[in-house]
mmCIF file of N, CA and C in Angstrom:
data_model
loop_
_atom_site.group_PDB
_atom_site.id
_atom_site.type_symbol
_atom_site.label_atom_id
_atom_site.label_comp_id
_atom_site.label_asym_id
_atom_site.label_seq_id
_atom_site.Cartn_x
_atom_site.Cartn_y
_atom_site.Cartn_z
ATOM 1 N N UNK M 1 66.165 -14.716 28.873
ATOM 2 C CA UNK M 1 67.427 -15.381 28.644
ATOM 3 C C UNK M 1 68.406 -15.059 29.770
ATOM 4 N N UNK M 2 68.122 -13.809 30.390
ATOM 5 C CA UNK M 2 69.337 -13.646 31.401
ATOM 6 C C UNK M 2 68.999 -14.264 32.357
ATOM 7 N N UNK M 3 67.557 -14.001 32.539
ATOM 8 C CA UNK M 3 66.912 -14.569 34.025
ATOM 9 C C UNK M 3 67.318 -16.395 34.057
ATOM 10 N N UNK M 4 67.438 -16.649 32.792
ATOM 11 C CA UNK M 4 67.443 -17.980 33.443
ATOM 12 C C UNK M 4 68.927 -18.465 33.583
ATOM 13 N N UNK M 5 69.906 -17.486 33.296
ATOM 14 C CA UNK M 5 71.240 -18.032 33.471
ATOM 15 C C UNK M 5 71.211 -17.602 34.993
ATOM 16 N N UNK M 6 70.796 -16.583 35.675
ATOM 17 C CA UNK M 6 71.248 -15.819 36.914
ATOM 18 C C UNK M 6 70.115 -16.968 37.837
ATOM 19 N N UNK M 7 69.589 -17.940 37.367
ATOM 20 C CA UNK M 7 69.222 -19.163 38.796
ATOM 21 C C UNK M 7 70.039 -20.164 38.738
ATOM 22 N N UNK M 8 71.108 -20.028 37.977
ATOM 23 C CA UNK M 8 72.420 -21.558 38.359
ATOM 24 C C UNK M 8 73.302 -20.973 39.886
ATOM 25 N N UNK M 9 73.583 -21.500 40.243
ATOM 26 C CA UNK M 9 74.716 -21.565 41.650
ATOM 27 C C UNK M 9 75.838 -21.866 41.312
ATOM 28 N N UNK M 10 76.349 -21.483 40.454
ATOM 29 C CA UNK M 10 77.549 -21.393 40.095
ATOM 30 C C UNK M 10 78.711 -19.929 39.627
ATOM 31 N N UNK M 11 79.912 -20.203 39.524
ATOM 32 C CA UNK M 11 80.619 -18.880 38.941
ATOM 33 C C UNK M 11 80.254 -18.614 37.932
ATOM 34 N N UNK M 12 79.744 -16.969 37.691
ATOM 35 C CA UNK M 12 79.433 -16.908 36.202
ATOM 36 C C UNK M 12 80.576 -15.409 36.044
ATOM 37 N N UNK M 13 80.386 -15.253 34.831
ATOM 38 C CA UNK M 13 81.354 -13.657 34.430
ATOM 39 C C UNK M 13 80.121 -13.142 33.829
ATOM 40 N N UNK M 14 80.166 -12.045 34.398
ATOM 41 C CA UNK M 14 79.409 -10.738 33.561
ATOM 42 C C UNK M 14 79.550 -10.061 33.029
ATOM 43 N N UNK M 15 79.505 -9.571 32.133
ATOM 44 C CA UNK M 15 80.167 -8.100 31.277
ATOM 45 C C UNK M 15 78.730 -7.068 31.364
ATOM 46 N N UNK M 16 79.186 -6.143 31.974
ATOM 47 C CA UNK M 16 78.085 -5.267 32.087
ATOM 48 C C UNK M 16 78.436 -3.452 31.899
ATOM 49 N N UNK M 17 78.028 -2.530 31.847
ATOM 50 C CA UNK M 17 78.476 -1.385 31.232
ATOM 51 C C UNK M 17 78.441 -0.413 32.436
ATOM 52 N N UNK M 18 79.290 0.390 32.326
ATOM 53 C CA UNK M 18 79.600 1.065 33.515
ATOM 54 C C UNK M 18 80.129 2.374 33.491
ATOM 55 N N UNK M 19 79.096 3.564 33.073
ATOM 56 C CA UNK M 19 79.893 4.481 33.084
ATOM 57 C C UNK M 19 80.478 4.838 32.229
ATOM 58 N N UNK M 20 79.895 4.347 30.639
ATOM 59 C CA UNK M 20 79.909 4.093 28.938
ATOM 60 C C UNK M 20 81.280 3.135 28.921
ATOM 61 N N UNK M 21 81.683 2.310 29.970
ATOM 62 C CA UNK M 21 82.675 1.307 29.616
ATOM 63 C C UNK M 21 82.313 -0.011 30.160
ATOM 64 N N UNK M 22 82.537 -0.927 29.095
ATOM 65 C CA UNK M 22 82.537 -2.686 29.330
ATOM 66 C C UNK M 22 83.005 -3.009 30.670
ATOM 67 N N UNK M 23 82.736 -3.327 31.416
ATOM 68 C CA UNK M 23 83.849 -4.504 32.805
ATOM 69 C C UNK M 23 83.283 -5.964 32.898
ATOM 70 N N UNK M 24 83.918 -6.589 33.310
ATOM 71 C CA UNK M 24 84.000 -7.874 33.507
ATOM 72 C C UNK M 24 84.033 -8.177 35.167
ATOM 73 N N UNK M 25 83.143 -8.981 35.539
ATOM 74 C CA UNK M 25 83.745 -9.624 37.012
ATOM 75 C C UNK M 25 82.648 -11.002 36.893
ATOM 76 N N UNK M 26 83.677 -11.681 38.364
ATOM 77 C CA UNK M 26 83.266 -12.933 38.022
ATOM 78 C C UNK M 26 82.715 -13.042 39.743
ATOM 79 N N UNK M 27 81.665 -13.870 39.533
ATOM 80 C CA UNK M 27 81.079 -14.467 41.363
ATOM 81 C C UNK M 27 80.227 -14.893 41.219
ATOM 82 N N UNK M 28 79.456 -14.986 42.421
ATOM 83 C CA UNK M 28 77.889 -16.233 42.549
ATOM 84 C C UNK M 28 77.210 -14.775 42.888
ATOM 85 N N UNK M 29 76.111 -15.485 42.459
ATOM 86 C CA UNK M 29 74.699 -14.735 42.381
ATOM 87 C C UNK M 29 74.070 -14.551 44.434
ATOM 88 N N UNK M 30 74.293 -13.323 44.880
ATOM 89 C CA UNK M 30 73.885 -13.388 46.318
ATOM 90 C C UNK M 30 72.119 -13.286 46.366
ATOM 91 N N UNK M 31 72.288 -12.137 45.578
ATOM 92 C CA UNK M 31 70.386 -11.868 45.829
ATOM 93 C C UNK M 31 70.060 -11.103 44.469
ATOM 94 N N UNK M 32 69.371 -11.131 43.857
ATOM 95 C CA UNK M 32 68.626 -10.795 42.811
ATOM 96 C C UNK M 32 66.936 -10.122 43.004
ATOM 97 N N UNK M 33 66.899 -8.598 42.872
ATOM 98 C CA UNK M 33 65.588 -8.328 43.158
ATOM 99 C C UNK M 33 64.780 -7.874 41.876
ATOM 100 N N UNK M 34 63.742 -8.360 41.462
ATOM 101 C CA UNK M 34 63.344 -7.796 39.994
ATOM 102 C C UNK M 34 62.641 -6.615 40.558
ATOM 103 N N UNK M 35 62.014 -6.338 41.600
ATOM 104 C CA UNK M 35 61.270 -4.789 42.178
ATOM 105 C C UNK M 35 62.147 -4.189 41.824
ATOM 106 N N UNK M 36 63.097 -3.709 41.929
ATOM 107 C CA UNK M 36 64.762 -2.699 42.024
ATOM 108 C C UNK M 36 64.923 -2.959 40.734
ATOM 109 N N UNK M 37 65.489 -4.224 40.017
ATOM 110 C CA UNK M 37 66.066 -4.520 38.984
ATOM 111 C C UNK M 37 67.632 -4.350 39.089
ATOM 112 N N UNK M 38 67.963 -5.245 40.543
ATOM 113 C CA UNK M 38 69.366 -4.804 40.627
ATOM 114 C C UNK M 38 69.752 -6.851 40.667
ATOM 115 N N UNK M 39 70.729 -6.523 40.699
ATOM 116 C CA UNK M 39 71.395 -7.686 41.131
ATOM 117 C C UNK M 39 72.669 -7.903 42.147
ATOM 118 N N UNK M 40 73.006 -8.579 43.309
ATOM 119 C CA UNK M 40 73.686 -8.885 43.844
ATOM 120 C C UNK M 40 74.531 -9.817 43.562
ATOM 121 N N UNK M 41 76.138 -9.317 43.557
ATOM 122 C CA UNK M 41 77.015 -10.788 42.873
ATOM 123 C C UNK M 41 77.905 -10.306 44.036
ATOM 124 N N UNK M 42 78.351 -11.664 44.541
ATOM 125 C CA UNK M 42 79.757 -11.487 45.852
ATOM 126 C C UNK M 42 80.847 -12.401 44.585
ATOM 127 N N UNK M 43 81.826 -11.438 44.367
ATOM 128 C CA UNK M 43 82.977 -11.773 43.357
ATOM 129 C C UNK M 43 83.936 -12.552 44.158
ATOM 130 N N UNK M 44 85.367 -12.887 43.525
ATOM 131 C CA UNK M 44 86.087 -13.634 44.037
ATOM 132 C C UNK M 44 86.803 -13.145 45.197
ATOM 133 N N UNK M 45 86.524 -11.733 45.667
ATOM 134 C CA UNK M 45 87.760 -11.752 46.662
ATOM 135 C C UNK M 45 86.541 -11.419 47.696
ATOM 136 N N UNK M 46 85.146 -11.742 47.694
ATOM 137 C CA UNK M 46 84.245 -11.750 48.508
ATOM 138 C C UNK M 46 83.402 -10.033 48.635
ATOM 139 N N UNK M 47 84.281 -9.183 47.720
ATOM 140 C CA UNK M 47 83.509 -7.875 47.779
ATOM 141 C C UNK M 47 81.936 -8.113 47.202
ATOM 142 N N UNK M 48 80.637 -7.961 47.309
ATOM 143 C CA UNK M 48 79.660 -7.578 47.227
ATOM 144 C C UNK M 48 79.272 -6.278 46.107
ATOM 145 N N UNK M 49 78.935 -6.509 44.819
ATOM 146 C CA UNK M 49 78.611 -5.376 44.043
ATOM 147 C C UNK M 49 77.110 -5.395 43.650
ATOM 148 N N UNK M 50 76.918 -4.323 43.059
ATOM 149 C CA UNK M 50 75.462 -4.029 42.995
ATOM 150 C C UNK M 50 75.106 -3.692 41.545
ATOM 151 N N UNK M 51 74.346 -4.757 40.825
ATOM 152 C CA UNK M 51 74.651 -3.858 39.466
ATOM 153 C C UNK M 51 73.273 -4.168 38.960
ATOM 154 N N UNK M 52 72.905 -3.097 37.818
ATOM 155 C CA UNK M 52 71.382 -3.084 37.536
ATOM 156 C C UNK M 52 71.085 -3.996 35.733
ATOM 157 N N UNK M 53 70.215 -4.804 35.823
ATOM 158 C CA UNK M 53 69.975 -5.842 35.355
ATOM 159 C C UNK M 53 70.036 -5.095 33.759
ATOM 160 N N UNK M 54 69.732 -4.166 33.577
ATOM 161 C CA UNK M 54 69.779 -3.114 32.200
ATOM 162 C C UNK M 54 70.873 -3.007 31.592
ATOM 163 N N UNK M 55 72.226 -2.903 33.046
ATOM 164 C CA UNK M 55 73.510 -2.634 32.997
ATOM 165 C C UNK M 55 74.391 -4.368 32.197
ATOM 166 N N UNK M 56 73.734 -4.889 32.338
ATOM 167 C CA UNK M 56 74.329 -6.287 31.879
ATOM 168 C C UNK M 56 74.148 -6.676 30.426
ATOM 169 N N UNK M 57 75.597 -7.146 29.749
ATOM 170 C CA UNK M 57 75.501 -7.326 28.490
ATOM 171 C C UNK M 57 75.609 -8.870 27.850
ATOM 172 N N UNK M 58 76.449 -9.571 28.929
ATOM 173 C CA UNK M 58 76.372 -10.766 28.292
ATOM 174 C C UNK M 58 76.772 -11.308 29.815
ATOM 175 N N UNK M 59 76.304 -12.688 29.690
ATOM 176 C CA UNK M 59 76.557 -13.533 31.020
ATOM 177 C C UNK M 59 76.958 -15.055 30.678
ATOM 178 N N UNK M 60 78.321 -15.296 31.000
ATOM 179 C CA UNK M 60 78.991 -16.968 30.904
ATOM 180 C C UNK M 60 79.054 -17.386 31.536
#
């Protein structure tokens, strides 16, 4: 179910857990590696984050 939202090309929001707390950010999908199990999202002000596919709770 996640995998198939994270192949649209579009803005999505993530809520993912961080450190035993919820965050939210919003961007396009840069690179996605299932070896790692990380994901690449470049957000709106173009920063680049790195977050692990485990770490993700819901995706809009």
């Amino acid at each position: 179910m996640i995998l198939k939202a994270l192949k649209t090309n579009k803005l999505l929001t993530i809520n993912y857990q961080n450190n035993g707390f919820v965050q939210t950010v919003k961007g396009y999908i840069q690179n996605l590696n299932l070896l790692e199990q990380t994901l690449l999202l470049k957000d709106e002000n173009q920063h680049v984050r790195s977050l692990r596919l485990s770490s993700i709770k819901n995706i809009y």
